CSV table of C-alpha atoms and ligand atoms in Angstrom, one decimal:
chain,number,residue,atom,x,y,z
A,383,MET,CA,32.8,-3.3,10.7
A,384,ILE,CA,31.5,-4.5,7.4
A,385,GLU,CA,31.8,-2.3,4.3
A,386,THR,CA,30.9,-3.1,0.7
A,387,HIS,CA,31.0,-1.0,-2.4
A,388,ASP,CA,29.3,-2.1,-5.6
A,389,LEU,CA,29.6,-5.7,-4.5
A,390,SER,CA,28.4,-7.9,-7.4
A,391,LYS,CA,28.4,-11.6,-8.3
A,392,HIS,CA,27.6,-13.1,-11.7
A,393,PHE,CA,27.0,-16.8,-12.3
A,394,GLY,CA,27.5,-16.9,-16.0
A,395,SER,CA,25.3,-14.3,-17.5
A,396,PHE,CA,23.0,-14.3,-14.4
A,397,GLN,CA,23.6,-11.4,-12.0
A,398,ALA,CA,22.8,-12.8,-8.5
A,399,VAL,CA,24.1,-9.8,-6.6
A,400,ASP,CA,24.3,-6.4,-8.4
A,401,GLY,CA,26.1,-3.4,-7.0
A,402,VAL,CA,25.5,-3.8,-3.3
A,403,THR,CA,26.9,-1.0,-1.2
A,404,LEU,CA,26.4,-1.3,2.6
A,405,SER,CA,28.1,-0.3,5.8
A,406,VAL,CA,27.5,-1.9,9.2
A,407,LYS,CA,29.4,-0.5,12.3
A,408,PRO,CA,30.4,-2.5,15.4
A,409,GLY,CA,27.6,-2.8,17.8
A,410,LYS,CA,25.0,-2.6,15.0
A,411,ILE,CA,22.7,-5.1,13.4
A,412,LEU,CA,21.7,-5.0,9.7
A,413,ALA,CA,18.8,-7.1,8.6
A,414,LEU,CA,19.0,-8.1,5.0
A,415,LEU,CA,15.5,-8.9,3.7
A,416,GLY,CA,14.3,-10.2,0.3
A,417,GLN,CA,12.5,-12.9,-1.5
A,418,ASN,CA,13.8,-16.4,-2.1
A,419,GLY,CA,16.6,-16.1,-4.6
A,420,ALA,CA,17.1,-12.4,-4.1
A,421,GLY,CA,20.8,-12.7,-3.4
A,422,LYS,CA,21.1,-12.7,0.4
A,423,THR,CA,23.1,-15.9,0.8
A,424,THR,CA,25.3,-15.0,-2.1
A,425,THR,CA,26.1,-11.7,-0.4
A,426,VAL,CA,26.9,-13.5,2.8
A,427,ARG,CA,29.1,-16.0,1.0
A,428,MET,CA,31.1,-13.1,-0.5
A,429,LEU,CA,31.4,-11.5,3.0
A,430,THR,CA,32.8,-14.8,4.3
A,431,ALA,CA,35.3,-15.1,1.4
A,432,LEU,CA,33.6,-18.3,0.2
A,433,LEU,CA,32.7,-16.8,-3.1
A,434,PHE,CA,34.8,-14.1,-4.8
A,435,PRO,CA,33.0,-11.1,-6.1
A,436,THR,CA,33.0,-10.4,-9.8
A,437,ARG,CA,32.9,-6.7,-9.3
A,438,GLY,CA,33.2,-4.2,-6.4
A,439,TRP,CA,34.8,-4.8,-3.0
A,440,ALA,CA,34.0,-5.8,0.6
A,441,LYS,CA,36.0,-5.3,3.8
A,442,VAL,CA,35.1,-7.4,6.9
A,443,ASN,CA,36.8,-6.4,10.2
A,444,GLY,CA,39.1,-4.3,8.1
A,445,PHE,CA,40.2,-7.2,5.8
A,446,ASP,CA,39.6,-7.3,2.1
A,447,VAL,CA,37.6,-10.4,1.0
A,448,PHE,CA,39.7,-10.7,-2.1
A,449,LYS,CA,43.2,-10.1,-0.8
A,450,GLN,CA,42.9,-11.4,2.8
A,451,PRO,CA,40.3,-14.3,2.7
A,452,ALA,CA,42.0,-16.2,5.5
A,453,GLN,CA,41.8,-13.2,7.9
A,454,VAL,CA,38.2,-12.6,6.8
A,455,ARG,CA,37.2,-16.2,7.6
A,456,ALA,CA,38.9,-16.0,11.0
A,457,SER,CA,36.9,-12.8,11.8
A,458,VAL,CA,33.5,-14.1,11.0
A,459,GLY,CA,31.1,-16.5,12.6
A,460,VAL,CA,28.7,-17.7,9.9
A,461,LEU,CA,25.5,-19.5,10.1
A,462,THR,CA,24.4,-20.6,6.7
A,463,GLU,CA,21.2,-22.3,5.5
A,464,GLN,CA,23.0,-25.6,5.0
A,465,HIS,CA,25.0,-25.9,8.1
A,466,GLY,CA,27.4,-28.6,6.9
A,467,ILE,CA,26.6,-30.5,10.2
A,468,TYR,CA,28.7,-33.6,10.5
A,469,VAL,CA,26.1,-36.2,11.5
A,470,ARG,CA,28.4,-38.9,12.9
A,471,MET,CA,30.1,-36.7,15.4
A,472,THR,CA,28.6,-35.9,18.8
A,473,GLY,CA,27.6,-32.3,19.5
A,474,GLY,CA,30.6,-31.9,21.8
A,475,GLU,CA,33.0,-33.4,19.2
A,476,TYR,CA,31.6,-31.2,16.5
A,477,LEU,CA,32.2,-28.0,18.5
A,478,ASN,CA,35.6,-29.2,19.6
A,479,PHE,CA,36.5,-29.8,16.0
A,480,PHE,CA,35.6,-26.2,15.1
A,481,GLY,CA,37.4,-24.9,18.2
A,482,GLU,CA,40.5,-26.6,16.9
A,483,VAL,CA,40.0,-25.2,13.4
A,484,TYR,CA,39.9,-21.7,15.0
A,485,GLN,CA,43.0,-22.6,17.0
A,486,LEU,CA,41.5,-22.2,20.5
A,487,ASP,CA,43.6,-24.0,23.1
A,488,SER,CA,42.0,-26.9,24.9
A,489,ALA,CA,41.0,-24.9,28.1
A,490,ALA,CA,39.3,-22.2,25.9
A,491,ARG,CA,37.6,-24.9,23.8
A,492,LYS,CA,36.2,-26.6,26.9
A,493,SER,CA,34.9,-23.5,28.5
A,494,ARG,CA,33.3,-22.2,25.2
A,495,ILE,CA,31.7,-25.6,24.5
A,496,ASP,CA,30.4,-25.9,28.1
A,497,TYR,CA,29.0,-22.3,28.0
A,498,LEU,CA,27.4,-22.6,24.5
A,499,MET,CA,25.9,-26.1,25.1
A,500,ASP,CA,24.5,-25.0,28.4
A,501,TYR,CA,23.2,-21.7,27.0
A,502,PHE,CA,21.4,-23.4,24.1
A,503,GLY,CA,20.0,-26.1,26.4
A,504,LEU,CA,22.1,-28.9,24.7
A,505,SER,CA,24.2,-30.0,27.6
A,506,GLU,CA,22.3,-33.3,27.9
A,507,ALA,CA,22.9,-34.0,24.2
A,508,ILE,CA,26.6,-33.2,24.3
A,509,ASN,CA,27.5,-36.9,23.8
A,510,GLN,CA,24.7,-37.7,21.4
A,511,ARG,CA,25.4,-38.0,17.7
A,512,VAL,CA,24.4,-34.9,15.7
A,513,GLY,CA,22.5,-37.2,13.3
A,514,GLU,CA,20.1,-37.9,16.1
A,515,TYR,CA,19.5,-34.2,16.9
A,516,SER,CA,16.2,-32.6,15.9
A,517,LYS,CA,16.1,-29.8,13.3
A,518,GLY,CA,16.0,-27.1,16.0
A,519,MET,CA,18.8,-28.7,18.0
A,520,ARG,CA,21.0,-28.8,14.8
A,521,GLN,CA,20.2,-25.1,14.2
A,522,LYS,CA,21.3,-24.3,17.8
A,523,LEU,CA,24.4,-26.3,17.4
A,524,ALA,CA,25.2,-24.6,14.1
A,525,LEU,CA,24.8,-21.2,15.9
A,526,ALA,CA,27.1,-22.4,18.7
A,527,ARG,CA,29.6,-23.3,16.1
A,528,ALA,CA,29.4,-19.8,14.6
A,529,LEU,CA,30.0,-18.3,18.1
A,530,ILE,CA,32.7,-20.7,19.3
A,531,HIS,CA,35.7,-18.4,18.6
A,532,GLU,CA,33.9,-15.2,19.7
A,533,PRO,CA,34.2,-13.6,16.3
A,534,PRO,CA,33.9,-9.8,15.9
A,535,VAL,CA,31.6,-10.2,12.9
A,536,LEU,CA,28.5,-12.4,12.7
A,537,LEU,CA,26.7,-13.3,9.5
A,538,LEU,CA,23.5,-15.2,10.4
A,539,ASP,CA,21.3,-16.6,7.7
A,540,GLU,CA,17.9,-17.4,9.1
A,541,PRO,CA,19.1,-17.7,12.7
A,542,THR,CA,15.9,-18.9,14.2
A,543,SER,CA,14.4,-21.0,11.5
A,544,ALA,CA,13.1,-24.3,12.8
A,545,MET,CA,13.3,-23.1,16.4
A,546,ASP,CA,10.5,-23.2,18.9
A,547,PRO,CA,9.5,-19.8,20.4
A,548,GLU,CA,11.5,-20.3,23.6
A,549,SER,CA,14.7,-21.2,21.7
A,550,ALA,CA,14.1,-18.3,19.3
A,551,LYS,CA,14.0,-16.0,22.3
A,552,LEU,CA,17.3,-17.4,23.6
A,553,VAL,CA,18.8,-16.7,20.2
A,554,HIS,CA,17.4,-13.2,20.1
A,555,ASP,CA,18.8,-12.5,23.6
A,556,GLU,CA,22.2,-13.9,22.6
A,557,ILE,CA,22.2,-11.7,19.5
A,558,GLY,CA,21.3,-8.7,21.7
A,559,ARG,CA,24.2,-9.6,24.0
A,560,LEU,CA,26.6,-9.9,21.1
A,561,LYS,CA,25.5,-6.6,19.7
A,562,SER,CA,26.1,-4.9,23.1
A,563,SER,CA,29.6,-6.4,23.1
A,564,GLN,CA,30.3,-4.4,19.9
A,565,ARG,CA,30.0,-7.3,17.4
A,566,THR,CA,29.0,-6.3,13.8
A,567,ILE,CA,26.1,-8.4,12.7
A,568,ILE,CA,24.2,-9.1,9.5
A,569,ILE,CA,21.0,-11.2,9.8
A,570,CYS,CA,19.2,-12.5,6.7
A,571,THR,CA,15.7,-13.4,7.6
A,572,HIS,CA,12.2,-13.8,6.3
A,573,ASN,CA,10.9,-13.2,9.8
A,574,LEU,CA,9.9,-9.5,9.7
A,575,VAL,CA,9.0,-9.4,13.4
A,576,GLU,CA,12.5,-10.7,14.2
A,577,ALA,CA,14.0,-8.0,11.9
A,578,GLU,CA,11.9,-5.3,13.5
A,579,GLN,CA,12.9,-6.3,17.0
A,580,LEU,CA,16.7,-6.8,16.4
A,581,ALA,CA,17.9,-4.6,13.6
A,582,ASP,CA,19.3,-1.1,13.7
A,583,SER,CA,19.1,-0.8,10.0
A,584,ILE,CA,17.3,-2.7,7.3
A,585,ALA,CA,18.2,-3.4,3.6
A,586,ILE,CA,15.7,-4.9,1.2
A,587,ILE,CA,17.3,-6.7,-1.7
A,588,TYR,CA,15.4,-7.6,-4.9
A,589,ARG,CA,16.9,-9.5,-7.8
A,590,GLY,CA,20.4,-8.8,-6.5
A,591,LYS,CA,19.9,-5.0,-6.0
A,592,ILE,CA,19.4,-3.1,-2.8
A,593,LEU,CA,16.1,-1.3,-3.3
A,594,ILE,CA,16.1,0.6,0.0
A,595,THR,CA,18.1,0.9,3.2
A,596,GLY,CA,17.8,2.8,6.4
A,597,SER,CA,16.6,2.6,10.0
A,598,LEU,CA,13.0,1.3,10.5
A,599,ASP,CA,11.8,4.8,11.2
A,600,GLU,CA,13.5,6.1,8.0
A,601,LEU,CA,12.0,3.3,5.9
A,602,LYS,CA,8.5,3.9,7.4
A,603,GLN,CA,8.7,7.6,6.7
A,604,GLN,CA,10.1,7.1,3.2
A,605,VAL,CA,7.8,4.3,2.1
A,606,LEU,CA,4.6,4.8,4.0
A,607,GLY,CA,4.7,8.6,4.3
A,608,PRO,CA,4.1,10.7,7.4
A,609,ILE,CA,2.8,9.1,10.6
A,610,GLU,CA,-0.9,8.7,10.8
A,611,TYR,CA,-2.9,9.5,14.0
A,612,GLU,CA,-6.3,8.2,14.8
A,613,VAL,CA,-8.8,10.2,16.9
A,614,LEU,CA,-11.7,8.2,18.3
A,615,MET,CA,-14.8,10.2,19.1
A,616,SER,CA,-17.6,9.2,21.5
A,617,LYS,CA,-20.0,9.5,18.5
A,618,PRO,CA,-19.8,10.2,14.8
A,619,TRP,CA,-18.4,13.7,14.3
A,620,GLN,CA,-17.9,15.9,11.2
A,621,PRO,CA,-14.9,18.2,11.2
A,622,GLN,CA,-16.7,21.2,9.6
A,623,GLY,CA,-15.0,24.4,10.6
A,624,LEU,CA,-12.0,22.5,12.0
A,625,ASN,CA,-8.9,24.7,11.5
A,626,LEU,CA,-6.1,22.3,10.6
A,627,PRO,CA,-2.5,23.6,11.1
A,628,LYS,CA,-0.2,23.5,8.0
A,629,GLY,CA,1.4,20.0,7.9
A,630,VAL,CA,-1.7,18.2,9.1
A,631,THR,CA,-4.1,16.6,6.6
A,632,LEU,CA,-7.4,14.8,7.3
A,633,ASN,CA,-6.9,11.4,5.8
A,634,GLY,CA,-10.3,9.8,6.2
A,635,ILE,CA,-13.3,9.5,8.4
A,636,LYS,CA,-14.9,6.1,9.3
A,637,GLY,CA,-17.8,6.4,11.7
A,638,SER,CA,-16.4,7.9,15.0
A,639,ARG,CA,-12.8,7.6,13.9
A,640,LEU,CA,-10.9,10.3,12.1
A,641,ARG,CA,-7.4,9.8,10.7
A,642,PHE,CA,-4.8,12.6,10.2
A,643,HIS,CA,-1.4,12.6,8.6
A,644,VAL,CA,0.9,14.7,10.7
A,645,GLU,CA,4.3,15.8,9.3
A,646,ARG,CA,5.9,17.0,12.5
A,647,PRO,CA,4.0,15.3,15.4
A,648,GLN,CA,5.9,16.8,18.3
A,649,GLU,CA,5.1,20.3,17.1
A,650,LEU,CA,1.7,19.8,15.4
A,651,ASN,CA,-0.1,17.2,17.6
A,652,PRO,CA,-0.7,19.6,20.5
A,653,ILE,CA,-2.0,22.2,18.1
A,654,LEU,CA,-4.3,19.6,16.4
A,655,LEU,CA,-5.6,18.5,19.8
A,656,HIS,CA,-6.2,22.1,20.8
A,657,GLN,CA,-8.2,22.8,17.6
A,658,LEU,CA,-10.2,19.6,18.1
A,659,THR,CA,-11.1,20.7,21.6
A,660,LYS,CA,-11.9,24.2,20.4
A,661,SER,CA,-14.3,22.7,17.9
A,662,ASN,CA,-16.0,20.7,20.7
A,663,ALA,CA,-14.9,17.4,19.2
A,664,PRO,CA,-15.9,14.6,21.6
A,665,VAL,CA,-12.4,13.1,21.7
A,666,VAL,CA,-12.1,9.7,23.6
A,667,THR,CA,-8.6,8.7,22.4
A,668,PHE,CA,-5.8,10.1,20.2
A,669,GLN,CA,-3.2,7.6,19.1
A,670,GLU,CA,-0.6,6.8,16.5
A,671,VAL,CA,-1.6,4.3,13.9
A,672,PRO,CA,1.1,1.6,14.1
A,673,GLN,CA,3.1,1.0,11.0
A,674,SER,CA,5.0,-2.2,10.6
A,675,LEU,CA,8.0,-3.4,8.8
A,676,GLU,CA,5.7,-5.9,7.0
A,677,GLN,CA,3.7,-2.9,5.5
A,678,VAL,CA,7.0,-1.3,4.4
A,679,TYR,CA,8.3,-4.6,2.9
A,680,LEU,CA,5.1,-5.4,1.0
A,681,LYS,CA,4.9,-1.9,-0.4
A,682,VAL,CA,8.5,-1.9,-1.5
A,683,MET,CA,8.1,-5.3,-3.1
A,684,ALA,CA,4.8,-4.4,-4.8
A,685,ASP,CA,6.4,-1.2,-6.3
A,686,ALA,CA,9.5,-3.2,-7.4
A,687,GLN,CA,7.3,-5.8,-9.1
A,688,ALA,CA,5.1,-3.2,-10.8
A,689,GLY,CA,8.1,-1.4,-12.3
A,690,GLU,CA,10.3,-4.3,-13.1
A,691,VAL,CA,11.7,-5.6,-16.4
A,692,ILE,CA,11.7,-9.4,-16.0
A,693,ASN,CA,15.1,-10.9,-16.3
A,694,THR,CA,14.7,-14.2,-18.1
A,695,HIS,CA,18.3,-15.4,-17.9
A,696,GLU,CA,18.6,-18.8,-16.3
A,697,PRO,CA,21.5,-18.9,-13.8
A,698,ALA,CA,24.4,-21.0,-14.9
A,699,ILE,CA,25.6,-23.5,-12.2
A,700,THR,CA,29.0,-22.5,-11.0
A,701,GLN,CA,31.4,-24.3,-8.8
A,702,GLU,CA,31.4,-23.2,-5.1
A,703,VAL,CA,33.8,-23.7,-2.2
A,704,ASP,CA,32.5,-24.6,1.2
A,705,LEU,CA,34.0,-23.0,4.3
A,706,LEU,CA,35.5,-26.0,6.0
B,223,ATP,P1,16.7,-17.6,0.0
B,223,ATP,O1,15.9,-16.6,0.7
B,223,ATP,O2,15.9,-18.6,-0.8
B,223,ATP,O3,17.8,-18.3,0.8
B,223,ATP,P2,18.7,-15.9,-1.2
B,223,ATP,O4,18.3,-14.5,-1.2
B,223,ATP,O5,19.6,-16.3,-0.2
B,223,ATP,O6,17.4,-16.8,-1.2
B,223,ATP,P3,20.7,-16.7,-3.1
B,223,ATP,O7,21.0,-18.1,-2.5
B,223,ATP,O8,21.8,-15.7,-2.8
B,223,ATP,O9,19.3,-16.2,-2.7
B,223,ATP,O10,20.6,-16.9,-4.7
B,223,ATP,C1,20.5,-15.7,-5.5
B,223,ATP,C2,20.4,-16.3,-7.0
B,223,ATP,O11,21.7,-16.8,-7.4
B,223,ATP,C3,19.4,-17.4,-7.2
B,223,ATP,O12,18.7,-17.2,-8.4
B,223,ATP,C4,20.2,-18.6,-7.2
B,223,ATP,O13,19.7,-19.6,-8.0
B,223,ATP,C5,21.5,-18.1,-7.8
B,223,ATP,N1,22.7,-18.9,-7.4
B,223,ATP,C6,23.2,-19.0,-6.1
B,223,ATP,N2,24.3,-19.7,-6.1
B,223,ATP,C7,24.5,-20.1,-7.4
B,223,ATP,C8,25.5,-20.9,-8.0
B,223,ATP,N3,26.5,-21.5,-7.3
B,223,ATP,N4,25.5,-21.0,-9.3
B,223,ATP,C9,24.5,-20.5,-10.1
B,223,ATP,N5,23.5,-19.7,-9.5
B,223,ATP,C10,23.5,-19.5,-8.2
């Protein structure tokens, strides 16, 4: 479980994270989306007790990031943008080192390393120096490091960046498996298709503030309005005399296509279809117009940018600690 309330971080007078309140339950995935510099990594760093909040609180696996940082670090598997990969070690040595840090005994370390190297297709590179790994191989190794101690909480910053599509699928499958074994997961990603596929809930952060949060369906409804349905006719058709039920509005006509907004599709779609048939409409197909997370995201960002007061403060560079 991850819970935050009013979580905030200032760097000097610059507010990198501002009043973030979130809750992610075991077995659920939250996707944290936002532009470069929006505050995602800073939020993740606070949740791993690498950075202390300047305001608010956060609990990770029941531990307070302020009062119990060691327990928090033991509970999380973290994949950051800069992995801190130790290039002179071999892949096997690297994972073994982190297995020791997390106090796994040698049998457990061996079995986890074998499993993870095999899973990510790195077995042949186990004795190769990490400095010789490709970008995607390093990313997989960093992910294996995050998973080595089977943590209950995973914080994954761009988990599939630099990966080929096959490897990205492997990672998605692994994240799905971790979710079904009741892990609590936050993913920061710029890949909206990935977020759409994996996340149970989505939060969009802008200049340190959460603009909107909810399930994909809730966000679509809230941001894009009622679901739209498109009716394709066999020829151009004018809906004169068409009796629309309350809750259905005609949203546009383009040639042989008519679009309707339907507030309660389960109840109103059968009535709409009945009315169309009664009016002798030459209906060929009737289907939902797909709405994507990308549309939601772009609309939320456009609205935020239209209404913003630009913050001109330059961030002051502040000392950071690295995990290990
Ligand atoms: P990206 O998508 O590019 O990874 P992000 O959403 O993860 O971006 P953060 O890394 O959290 O963004 O940065 C949020 C803001 O805080 C940025 O303006 C960044 O410059 C600033 N910032 C982050 N770390 C520090 C630091 N140690 N000292 C000063 N400012 C910082």
